[in-house]
XYZ file of C-alpha atoms in Angstrom:
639
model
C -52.284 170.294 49.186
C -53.513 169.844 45.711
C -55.136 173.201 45.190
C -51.733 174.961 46.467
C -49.563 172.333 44.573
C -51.208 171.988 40.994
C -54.256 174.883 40.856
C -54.541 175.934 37.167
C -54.951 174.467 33.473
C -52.340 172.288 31.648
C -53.180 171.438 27.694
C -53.281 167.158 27.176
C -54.467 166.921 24.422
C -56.505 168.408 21.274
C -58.841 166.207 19.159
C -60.787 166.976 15.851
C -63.978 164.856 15.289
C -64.648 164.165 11.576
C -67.457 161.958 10.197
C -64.864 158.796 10.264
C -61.345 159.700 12.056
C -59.715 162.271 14.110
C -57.129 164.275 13.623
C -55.289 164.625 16.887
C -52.661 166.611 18.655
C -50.879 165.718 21.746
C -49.426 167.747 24.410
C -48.246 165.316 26.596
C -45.200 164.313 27.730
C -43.682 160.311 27.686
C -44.795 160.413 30.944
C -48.034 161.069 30.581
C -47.597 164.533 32.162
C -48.456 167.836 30.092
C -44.745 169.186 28.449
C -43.465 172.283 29.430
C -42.603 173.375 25.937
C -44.328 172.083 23.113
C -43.489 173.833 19.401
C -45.439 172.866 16.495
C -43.020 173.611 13.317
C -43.965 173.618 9.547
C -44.424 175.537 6.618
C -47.670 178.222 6.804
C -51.563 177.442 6.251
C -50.718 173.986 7.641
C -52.618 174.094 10.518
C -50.449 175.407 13.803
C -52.491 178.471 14.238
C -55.864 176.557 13.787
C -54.146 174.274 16.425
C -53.970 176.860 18.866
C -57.187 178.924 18.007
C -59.093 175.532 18.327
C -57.728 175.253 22.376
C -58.703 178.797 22.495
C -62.370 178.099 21.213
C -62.684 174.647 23.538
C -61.380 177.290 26.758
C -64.550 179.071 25.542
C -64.031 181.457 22.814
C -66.897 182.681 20.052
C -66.026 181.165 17.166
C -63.658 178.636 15.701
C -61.150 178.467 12.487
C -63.059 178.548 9.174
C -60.267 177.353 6.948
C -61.624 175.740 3.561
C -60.529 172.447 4.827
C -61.883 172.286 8.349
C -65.730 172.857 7.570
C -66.337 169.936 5.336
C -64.529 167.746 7.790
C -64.819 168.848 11.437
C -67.205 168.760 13.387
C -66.685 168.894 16.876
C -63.372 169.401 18.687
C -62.240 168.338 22.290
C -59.770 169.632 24.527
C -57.814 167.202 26.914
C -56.940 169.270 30.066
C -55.789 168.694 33.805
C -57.641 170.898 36.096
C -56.060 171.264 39.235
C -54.104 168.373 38.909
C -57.652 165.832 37.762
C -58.448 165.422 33.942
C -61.429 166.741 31.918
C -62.919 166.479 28.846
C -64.386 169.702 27.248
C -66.012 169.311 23.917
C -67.561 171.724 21.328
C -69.435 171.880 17.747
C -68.174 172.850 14.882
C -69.910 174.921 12.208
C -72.278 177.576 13.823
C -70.786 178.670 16.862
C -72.416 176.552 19.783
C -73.279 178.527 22.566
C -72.751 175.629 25.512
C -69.599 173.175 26.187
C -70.123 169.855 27.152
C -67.750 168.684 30.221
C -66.958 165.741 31.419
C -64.348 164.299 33.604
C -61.733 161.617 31.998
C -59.441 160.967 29.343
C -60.094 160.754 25.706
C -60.036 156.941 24.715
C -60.841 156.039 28.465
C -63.762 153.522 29.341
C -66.412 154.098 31.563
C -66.781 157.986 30.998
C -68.986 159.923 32.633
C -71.877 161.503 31.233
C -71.173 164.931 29.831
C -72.443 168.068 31.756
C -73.897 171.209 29.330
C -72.275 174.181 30.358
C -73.545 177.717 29.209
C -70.964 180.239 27.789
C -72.836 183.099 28.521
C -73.238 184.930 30.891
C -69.798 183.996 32.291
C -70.971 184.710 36.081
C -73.690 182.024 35.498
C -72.565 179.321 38.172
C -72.610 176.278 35.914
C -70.689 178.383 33.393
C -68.145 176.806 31.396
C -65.925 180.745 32.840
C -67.328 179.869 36.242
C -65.949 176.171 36.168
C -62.406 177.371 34.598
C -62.058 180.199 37.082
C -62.419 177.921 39.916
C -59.557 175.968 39.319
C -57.363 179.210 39.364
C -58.769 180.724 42.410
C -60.817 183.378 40.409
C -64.266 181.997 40.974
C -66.780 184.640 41.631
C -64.395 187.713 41.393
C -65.784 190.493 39.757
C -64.371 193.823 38.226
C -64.665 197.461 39.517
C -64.372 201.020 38.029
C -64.483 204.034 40.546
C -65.370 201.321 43.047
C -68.499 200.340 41.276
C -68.941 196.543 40.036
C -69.463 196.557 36.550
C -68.437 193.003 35.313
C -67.739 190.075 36.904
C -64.352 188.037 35.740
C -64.837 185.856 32.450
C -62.170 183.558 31.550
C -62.196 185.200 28.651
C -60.608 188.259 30.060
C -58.273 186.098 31.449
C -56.699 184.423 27.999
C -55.228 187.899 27.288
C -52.662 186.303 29.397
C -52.551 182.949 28.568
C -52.731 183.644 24.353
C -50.557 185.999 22.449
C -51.735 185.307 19.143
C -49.871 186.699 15.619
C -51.774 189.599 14.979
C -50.697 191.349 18.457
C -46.784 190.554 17.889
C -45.940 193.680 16.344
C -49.275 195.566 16.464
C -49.262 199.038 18.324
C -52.452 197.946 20.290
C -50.629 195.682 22.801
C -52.586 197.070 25.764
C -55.880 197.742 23.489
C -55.688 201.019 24.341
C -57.984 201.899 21.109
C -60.798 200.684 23.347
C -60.176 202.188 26.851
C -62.728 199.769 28.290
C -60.882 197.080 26.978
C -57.687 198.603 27.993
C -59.413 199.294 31.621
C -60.111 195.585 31.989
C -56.827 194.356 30.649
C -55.164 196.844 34.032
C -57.798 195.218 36.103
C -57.242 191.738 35.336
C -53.488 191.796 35.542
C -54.262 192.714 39.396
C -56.690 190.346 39.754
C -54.113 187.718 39.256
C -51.566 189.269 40.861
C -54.005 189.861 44.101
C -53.324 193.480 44.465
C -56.723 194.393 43.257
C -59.176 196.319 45.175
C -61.428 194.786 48.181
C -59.471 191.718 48.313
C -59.925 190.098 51.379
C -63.752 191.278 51.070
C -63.545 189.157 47.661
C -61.342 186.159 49.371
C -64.242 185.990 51.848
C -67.425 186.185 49.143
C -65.030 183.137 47.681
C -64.549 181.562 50.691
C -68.238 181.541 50.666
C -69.251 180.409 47.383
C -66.804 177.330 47.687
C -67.790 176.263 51.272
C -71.573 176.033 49.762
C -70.577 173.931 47.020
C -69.051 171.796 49.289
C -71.369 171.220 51.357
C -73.522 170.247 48.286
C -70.936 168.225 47.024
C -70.819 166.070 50.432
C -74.252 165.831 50.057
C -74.193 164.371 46.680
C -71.136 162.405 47.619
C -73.062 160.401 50.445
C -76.127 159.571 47.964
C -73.618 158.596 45.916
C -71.656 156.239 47.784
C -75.117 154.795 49.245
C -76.143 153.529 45.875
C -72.571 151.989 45.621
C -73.492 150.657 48.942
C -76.822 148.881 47.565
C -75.385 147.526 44.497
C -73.380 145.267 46.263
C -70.174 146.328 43.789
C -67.517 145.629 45.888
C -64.162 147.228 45.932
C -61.644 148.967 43.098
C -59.304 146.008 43.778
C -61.746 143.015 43.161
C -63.583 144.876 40.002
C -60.235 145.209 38.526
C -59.383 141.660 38.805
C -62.787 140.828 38.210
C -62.275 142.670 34.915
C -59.246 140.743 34.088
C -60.432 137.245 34.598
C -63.007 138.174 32.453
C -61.434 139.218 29.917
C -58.801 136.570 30.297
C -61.760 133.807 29.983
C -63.125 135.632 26.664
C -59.774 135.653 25.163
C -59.832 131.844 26.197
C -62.610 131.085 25.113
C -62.061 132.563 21.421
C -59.009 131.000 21.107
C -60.907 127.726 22.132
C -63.252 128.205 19.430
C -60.791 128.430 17.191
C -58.798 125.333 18.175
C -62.550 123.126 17.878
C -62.603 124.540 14.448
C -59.342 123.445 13.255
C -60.106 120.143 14.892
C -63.697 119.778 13.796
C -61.999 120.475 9.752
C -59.285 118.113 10.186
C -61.159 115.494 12.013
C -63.836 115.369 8.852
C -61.349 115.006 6.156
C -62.105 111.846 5.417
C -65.493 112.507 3.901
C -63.787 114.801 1.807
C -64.855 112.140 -1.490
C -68.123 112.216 0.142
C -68.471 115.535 -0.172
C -66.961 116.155 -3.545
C -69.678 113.289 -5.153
C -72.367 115.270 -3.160
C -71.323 118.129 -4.944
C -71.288 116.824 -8.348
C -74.533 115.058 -7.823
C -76.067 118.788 -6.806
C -74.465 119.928 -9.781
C -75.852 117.312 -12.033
C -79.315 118.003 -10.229
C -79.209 121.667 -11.454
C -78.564 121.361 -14.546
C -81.167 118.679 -15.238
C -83.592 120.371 -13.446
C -82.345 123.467 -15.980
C -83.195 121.539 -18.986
C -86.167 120.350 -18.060
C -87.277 123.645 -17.087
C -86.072 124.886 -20.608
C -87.746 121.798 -22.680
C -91.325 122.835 -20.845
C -90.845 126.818 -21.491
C -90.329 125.860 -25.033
C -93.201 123.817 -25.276
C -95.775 126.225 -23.849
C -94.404 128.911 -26.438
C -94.367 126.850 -29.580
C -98.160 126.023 -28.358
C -98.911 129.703 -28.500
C -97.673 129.906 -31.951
C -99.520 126.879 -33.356
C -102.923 128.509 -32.611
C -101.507 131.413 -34.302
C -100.872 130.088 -37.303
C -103.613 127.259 -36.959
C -106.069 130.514 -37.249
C -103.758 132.204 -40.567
C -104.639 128.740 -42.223
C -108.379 128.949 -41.512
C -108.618 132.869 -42.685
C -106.724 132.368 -46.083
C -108.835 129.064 -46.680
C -112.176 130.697 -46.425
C -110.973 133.917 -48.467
C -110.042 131.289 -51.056
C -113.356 129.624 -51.085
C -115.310 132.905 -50.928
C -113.572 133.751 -54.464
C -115.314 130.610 -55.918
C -118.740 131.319 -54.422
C -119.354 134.928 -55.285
C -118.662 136.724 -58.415
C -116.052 139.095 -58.242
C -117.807 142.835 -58.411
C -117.616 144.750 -62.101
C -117.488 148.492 -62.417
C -120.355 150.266 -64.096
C -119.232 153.942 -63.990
C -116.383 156.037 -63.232
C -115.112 156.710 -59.958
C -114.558 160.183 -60.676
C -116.612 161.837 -62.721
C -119.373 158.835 -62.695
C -119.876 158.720 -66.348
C -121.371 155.565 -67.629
C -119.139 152.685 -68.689
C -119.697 149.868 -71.100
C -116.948 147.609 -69.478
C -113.097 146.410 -70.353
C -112.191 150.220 -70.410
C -108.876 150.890 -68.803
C -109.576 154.790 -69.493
C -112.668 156.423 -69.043
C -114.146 158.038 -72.465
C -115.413 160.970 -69.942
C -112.236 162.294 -67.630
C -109.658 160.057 -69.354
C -108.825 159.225 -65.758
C -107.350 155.398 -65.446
C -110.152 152.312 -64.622
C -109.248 149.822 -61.750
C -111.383 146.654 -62.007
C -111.946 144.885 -59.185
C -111.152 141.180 -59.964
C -110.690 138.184 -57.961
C -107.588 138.161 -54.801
C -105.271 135.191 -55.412
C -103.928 134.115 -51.807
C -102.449 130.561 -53.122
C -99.103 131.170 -52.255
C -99.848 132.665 -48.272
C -102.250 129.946 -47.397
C -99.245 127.244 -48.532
C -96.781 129.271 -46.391
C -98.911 129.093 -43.383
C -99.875 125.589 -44.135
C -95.471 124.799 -44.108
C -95.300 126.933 -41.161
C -98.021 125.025 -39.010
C -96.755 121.874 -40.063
C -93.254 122.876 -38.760
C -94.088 123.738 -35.911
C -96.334 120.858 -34.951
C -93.427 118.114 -35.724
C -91.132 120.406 -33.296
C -93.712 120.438 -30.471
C -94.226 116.520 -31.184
C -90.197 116.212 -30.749
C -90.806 118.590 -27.424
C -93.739 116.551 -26.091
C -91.508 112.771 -26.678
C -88.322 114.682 -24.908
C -90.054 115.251 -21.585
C -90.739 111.818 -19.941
C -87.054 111.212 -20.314
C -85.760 114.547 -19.297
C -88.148 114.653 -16.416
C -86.993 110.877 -15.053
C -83.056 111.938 -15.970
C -84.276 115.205 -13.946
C -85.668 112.979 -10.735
C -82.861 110.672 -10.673
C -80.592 113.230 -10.328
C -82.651 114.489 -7.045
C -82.522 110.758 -5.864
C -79.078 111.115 -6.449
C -78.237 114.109 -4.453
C -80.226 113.138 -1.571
C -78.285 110.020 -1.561
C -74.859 111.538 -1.540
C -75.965 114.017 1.059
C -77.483 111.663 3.581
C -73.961 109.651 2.891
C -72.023 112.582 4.154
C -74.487 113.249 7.264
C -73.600 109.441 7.906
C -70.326 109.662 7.768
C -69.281 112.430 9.427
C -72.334 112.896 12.167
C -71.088 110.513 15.123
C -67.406 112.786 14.573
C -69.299 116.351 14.551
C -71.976 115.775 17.183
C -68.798 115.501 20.068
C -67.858 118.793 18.432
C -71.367 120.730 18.747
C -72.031 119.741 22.423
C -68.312 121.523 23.360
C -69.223 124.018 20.747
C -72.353 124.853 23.034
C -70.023 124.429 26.071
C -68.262 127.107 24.763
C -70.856 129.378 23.834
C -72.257 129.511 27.488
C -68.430 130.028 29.264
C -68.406 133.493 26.643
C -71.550 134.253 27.441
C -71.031 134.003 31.211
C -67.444 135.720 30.685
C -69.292 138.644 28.740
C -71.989 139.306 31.346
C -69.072 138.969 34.209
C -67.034 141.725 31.901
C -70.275 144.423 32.051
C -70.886 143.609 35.621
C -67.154 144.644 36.754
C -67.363 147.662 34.157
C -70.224 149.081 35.356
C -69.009 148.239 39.130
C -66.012 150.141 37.701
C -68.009 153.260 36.511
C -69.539 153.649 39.786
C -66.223 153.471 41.385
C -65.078 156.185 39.317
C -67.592 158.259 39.825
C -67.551 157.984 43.172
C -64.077 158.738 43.420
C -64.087 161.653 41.206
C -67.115 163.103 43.955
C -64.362 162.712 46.673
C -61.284 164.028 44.578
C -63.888 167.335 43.598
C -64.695 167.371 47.792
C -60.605 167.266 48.397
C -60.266 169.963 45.705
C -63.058 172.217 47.231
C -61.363 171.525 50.516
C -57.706 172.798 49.303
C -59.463 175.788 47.447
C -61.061 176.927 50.970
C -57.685 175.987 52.725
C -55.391 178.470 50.035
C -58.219 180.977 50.619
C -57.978 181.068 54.177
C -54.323 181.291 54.313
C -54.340 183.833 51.754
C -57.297 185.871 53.320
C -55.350 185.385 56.858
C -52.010 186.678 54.492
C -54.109 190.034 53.376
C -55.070 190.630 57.377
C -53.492 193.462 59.242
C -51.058 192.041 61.123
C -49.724 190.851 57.117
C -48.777 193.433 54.138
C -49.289 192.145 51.076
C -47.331 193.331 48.037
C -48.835 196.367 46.872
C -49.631 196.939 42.750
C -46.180 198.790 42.865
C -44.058 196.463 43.872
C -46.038 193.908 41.244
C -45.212 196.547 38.762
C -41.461 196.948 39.743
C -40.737 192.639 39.225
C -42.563 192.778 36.354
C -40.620 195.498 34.654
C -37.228 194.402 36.009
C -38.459 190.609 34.554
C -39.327 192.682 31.267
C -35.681 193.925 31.507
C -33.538 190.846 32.165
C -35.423 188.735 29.542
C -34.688 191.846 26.390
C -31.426 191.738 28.265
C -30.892 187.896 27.616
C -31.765 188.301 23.604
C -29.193 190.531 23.521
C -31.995 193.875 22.937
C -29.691 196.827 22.269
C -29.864 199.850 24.385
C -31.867 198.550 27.000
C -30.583 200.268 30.336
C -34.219 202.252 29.758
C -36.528 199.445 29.585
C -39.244 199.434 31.742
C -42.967 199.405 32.329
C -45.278 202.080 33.368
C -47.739 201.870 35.804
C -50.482 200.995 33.528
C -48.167 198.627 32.343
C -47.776 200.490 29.157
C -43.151 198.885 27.791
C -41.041 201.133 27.365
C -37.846 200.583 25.243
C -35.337 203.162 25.422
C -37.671 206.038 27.080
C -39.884 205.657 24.514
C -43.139 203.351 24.369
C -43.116 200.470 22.144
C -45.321 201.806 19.504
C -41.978 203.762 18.749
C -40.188 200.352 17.715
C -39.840 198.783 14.764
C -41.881 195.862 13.686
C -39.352 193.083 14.704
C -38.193 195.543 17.601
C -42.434 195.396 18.680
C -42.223 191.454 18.078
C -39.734 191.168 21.123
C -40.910 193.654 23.050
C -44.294 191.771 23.351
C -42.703 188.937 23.791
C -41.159 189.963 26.687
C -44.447 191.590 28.073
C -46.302 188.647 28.078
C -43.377 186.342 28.834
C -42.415 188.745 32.398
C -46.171 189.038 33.116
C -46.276 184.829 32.860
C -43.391 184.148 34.671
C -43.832 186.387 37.760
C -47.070 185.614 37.972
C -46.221 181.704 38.277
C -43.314 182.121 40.222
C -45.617 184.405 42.854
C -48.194 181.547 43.072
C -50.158 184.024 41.617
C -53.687 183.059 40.083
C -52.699 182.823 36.468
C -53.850 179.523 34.560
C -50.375 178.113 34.480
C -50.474 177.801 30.432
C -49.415 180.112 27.669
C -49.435 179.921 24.224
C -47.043 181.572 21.290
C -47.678 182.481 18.056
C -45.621 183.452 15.167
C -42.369 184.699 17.839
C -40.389 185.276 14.735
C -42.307 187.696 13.082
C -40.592 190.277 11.365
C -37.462 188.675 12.772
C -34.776 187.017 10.501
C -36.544 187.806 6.998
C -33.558 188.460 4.959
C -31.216 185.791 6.777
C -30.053 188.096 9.484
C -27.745 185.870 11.395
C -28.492 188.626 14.689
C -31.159 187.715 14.271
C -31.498 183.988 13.958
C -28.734 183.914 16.608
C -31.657 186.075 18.771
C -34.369 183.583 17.566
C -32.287 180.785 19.381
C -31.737 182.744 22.625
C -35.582 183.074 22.919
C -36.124 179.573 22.426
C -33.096 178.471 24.964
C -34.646 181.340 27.218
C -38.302 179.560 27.385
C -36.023 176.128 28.273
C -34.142 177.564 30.843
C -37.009 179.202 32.617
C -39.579 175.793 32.138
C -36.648 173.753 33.574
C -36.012 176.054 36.487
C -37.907 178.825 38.567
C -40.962 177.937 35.521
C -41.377 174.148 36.924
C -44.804 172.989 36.666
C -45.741 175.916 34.109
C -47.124 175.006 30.361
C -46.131 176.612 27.091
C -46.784 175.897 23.632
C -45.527 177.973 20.179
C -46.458 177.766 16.568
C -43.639 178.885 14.932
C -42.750 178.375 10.902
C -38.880 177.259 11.537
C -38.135 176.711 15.041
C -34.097 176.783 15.830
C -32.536 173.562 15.357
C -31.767 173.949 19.398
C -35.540 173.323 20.027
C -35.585 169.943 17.496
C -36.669 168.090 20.811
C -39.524 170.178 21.963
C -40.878 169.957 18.287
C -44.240 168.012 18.765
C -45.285 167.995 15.345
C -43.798 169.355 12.328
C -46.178 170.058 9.491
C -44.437 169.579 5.834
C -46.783 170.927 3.328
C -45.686 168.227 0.781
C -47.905 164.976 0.080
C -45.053 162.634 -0.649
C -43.852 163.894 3.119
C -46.296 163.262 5.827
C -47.701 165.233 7.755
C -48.757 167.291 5.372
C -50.917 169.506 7.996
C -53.335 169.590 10.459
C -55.891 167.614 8.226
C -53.466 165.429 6.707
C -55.972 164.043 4.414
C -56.485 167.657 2.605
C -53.448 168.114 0.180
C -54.924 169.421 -2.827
């Protein structure tokens, strides 16, 4: 059954929306299947920790990477995922935090997508949560955590990516278990038995699932028969006959445009013999404008140099009269001074009073400007004459060449009309087969969307169905007449797992490995915090690593997924061949396991120099150098 077979999440894919590309990461297999080891190599601040902090923020967490180079760009991101086996979409905003996720079943780059459903990220236990949704599809839905017996919180997914993300900063911190914050360290104790089922109440919490899941069923049969009624009414048909429905369509446009193309080339060749037709069209248009030009210019002129005749025509009339005015009146003689008014006899040139000097105000002599303007005017009057005899022959040379043109061009249309009209008619032909072939296309598309739909209502009913089955059989597993495993005996397979993996890299001294019941490692009979810092980097390792793989191989209720970062921290930083030699046993460790007892499980590391041993899980390798693409995450940021 599928929920027994493929419950969880597995990472497809991980796009980053800017304003006019993507920048994309892929997850998948050749296959199409999600990879069981995926390592994204390259030098640092390229990118791979944004890659994985971006997943963690599209699975629901509060904020996103800020990095100089993602705000300008990004602004939404979507995450590619299989849930229990069918794929989603689930999209967020970038820039201020969004508080919903919009999700939508599909593929990225698939047609006929559904339309996107807003899911709230708080409060988690909100049924059309984004947490709600997740936790479904790892048999977690509605289970809620207790202290002393008393609920105080129900599940969030986000309690649950303590076990799914092991990011840098927790490597080789001494706050593995958060035991700073006892709450937090509380939770992390009461999640690991969530998944592990050895929490408290279980069967009463299998049954409150049982019963959450059998109601959304029931609503889910309920929208699945409206659904499939509508199909019924539309008349759609089947997936079979919209498929090939799609493909004659598109077949016929592709025909069709090729058609086109052919009448085209046939239509060109076909005219070639007007070709002199057409160029002595085009030299009679040419001849046409530039008549019509100087024409135009001739009567611009004209109208300007008859602006400037009156203009000078009135100069000629003001200097005449001035003239004539100096014969008629008697120029004006000065009888005392100016300044000091003292009486004068005449002729002085100095007053006999102030000495000051006498201007006498004679007669104005304007000869010599009235015969300028006279020359001027008369200038102007034989260039407007020359103007005035130009146009009658400019304006016939001007219509002839109109005649002219019209000529040539109803000589083409002659010539070439009883070839071209065959051409337009299958021209139109044409035109109505793509047209016809276009509306065909959007009929079987949208016959396909409702298809889709439909089926994705029945695959969510089988899925609902499997998750009520697994419950069952695990509720009739948890019965009396059936012991389940017990927190102790959890705790004993993880700790031995703990052991065997240090064991494998080759961990000195550890016959006293273990972990304590509140899962606290212990490396030698001490607790980790005792380690060094490359001794803490492994020892976490291992932690999460045994926690991930017994829970998978239990058919426990973990995710499925888990993601790396930084495992060689404080390892290898002088060269150490140890430990590059232990670098490659962790690497041919996470092989071994995906390939055997881990089938089916999903991991993915960011690592800086991955051992060449691992060159063929390397999904991406980030080079930090422009002449070397790619240079990071956004590739198109290398300043």
């Amino acid at each position: 059954m599928i929920g027994l077979r493929a419950h969880g999440i597995r990472l497809r894919r991980l796009r980053l929306h800017s304003g006019d590309r993507t920048y994309d990461v892929d997850f998948r297999a050749p296959d199409d299947s999600p990879r069981p080891l995926s390592v994204l190599a390259g030098a640092f601040s390229t990118g791979k920790t944004t890659i994985l902090e971006f997943v963690d923020y599209c699975l629901g967490a509060s904020d996103h990477p800020r990095h100089p180079e993602i705000m300008p760009k990004v602004r939404a991101a979507t995450l590619e995922v299989e849930l229990s086996g069918s794929p989603y979409l689930i999209e967020r905003t970038v820039g201020e935090p969004s508080m919903f996720a919009y999700v939508r079943a599909g593929r990225l780059d698939e047609p006929g997508a559904t339309p996107p459903a807003r899911r709230p990220l708080r409060p988690a236990s909100h049924p059309e949560s984004l947490s709600t949704m997740l936790l479904s599809h790892c048999k977690l839905e509605g289970v809620r955590l207790r202290d002393s017996g008393v609920d105080t919180d129900p599940l969030s997914f986000r309690d649950l990516m303590w076990l799914c993300f092991l990011p840098n900063e927790r490597l080789d911190d001494k706050d593995l278990l958060f035991r700073s914050v006892p709450m937090k360290h509380l939770k992390l104790r009461q999640v690991v038995d969530v998944v592990f089922d050895v929490h408290d109440d279980h069967s009463v919490e299998i049954g409150r699932r049982i019963r959450a899941v059998e109601a959304d069923l029931s609503a889910a049969r309920a929208a699945y028969r409206a659904a499939e009624q509508i199909v019924d009414e539309q008349h759609v048909g089947d997936r079979e006959d919209l498929e090939a429905l799609h493909r004659t369509a598109k077949d016929e446009l592709a025909a069709c445009a090729q058609a086109l193309a052919a009448l085209d080339a046939q239509a060109r060749a076909d005219t070639m013999f007007a070709e002199e037709l057409r160029e002595r069209h085009g030299a009679a248009a040419v001849e046409a404008r530039r008549t019509a030009a100087e024409l135009r210019d001739r009567e611009t002129q004209l109208q300007r140099m008859q602006t400037l005749h009156g203009t000078y025509a009135d100069d000629v009339a003001k200097w005449t009269m001035l003239t004539e005015a100096d014969h008629l009146f008697e120029p004006m003689r000065i009888s005392a001074c100016p300044s000091c008014l003292a009486p004068l006899a005449g002729g002085e040139d100095r007053c006999p009073a102030c000495r000051l000097p006498i201007t006498d105000g004679g007669s104005v002599d304007v000869t010599a400007e009235l015969r300028s303007a006279k020359t001027r005017l008369a200038e102007l009057n034989r260039y407007t004459e020359e103007l005035q005899e130009q146009l009658p022959r400019l304006r016939d040379a001007a219509e002839r060449a109109q005649r002219d043109e019209a000529r040539a061009a109803a000589e083409v249309d002659e010539a070439t009309a009883h070839t071209i009209t065959p051409f337009l008619a299958q021209r139109d032909a044409l035109a109505r087969r793509r047209e016809e072939a276009a509306a065909t296309l959007q009929r079987a598309l949208s016959g396909l969307r409702l298809i889709q739909s439909l089926e994705r209502r029945a695959a969510g009913i089988l899925h609902q169905m499997d998750q009520v089955a697994a419950y069952r059989e695990e509720l009739a597993a948890a019965g009396p007449q059936a012991r389940r495993a017990d927190r102790t005996a959890v705790i004993r397979l993880v700790s031995e797992r703990y052991r065997e993996i240090l064991q494998e890299w080759r961990y000195p001294k550890v016959a006293d490995a273990y972990l304590a019941e509140d899962l606290t490692p212990y490396m030698r009979g001490e607790p980790y915090t005792a380690a060094s810092s490359g001794g803490r980097t492994l020892i976490a390792l291992a932690w999460q690593l045994a926690l991930f793989e017994v829970a998978w191989e239990s058919r426990s209720s973990h995710p499925g997924f888990l993601m790396l970062d930084s495992p060689q921290k404080n390892l290898g930083v002088a060269g150490d061949l140890a430990d590059t030699v232990t670098i490659e046993r962790i690497y041919q460790h996470l092989e071994q396991w995906l390939s055997g007892r881990g089938v089916g499980a999903q991991i993915i590391v960011a690592d800086n120099a991955p051992p060449p041993t691992a060159a063929d899980d390397v999904i991406v390798r980030f080079t930090r150098r422009p002449d070397q693409p790619p240079y990071g995450l956004i590739d198109d940021e290398t300043g």
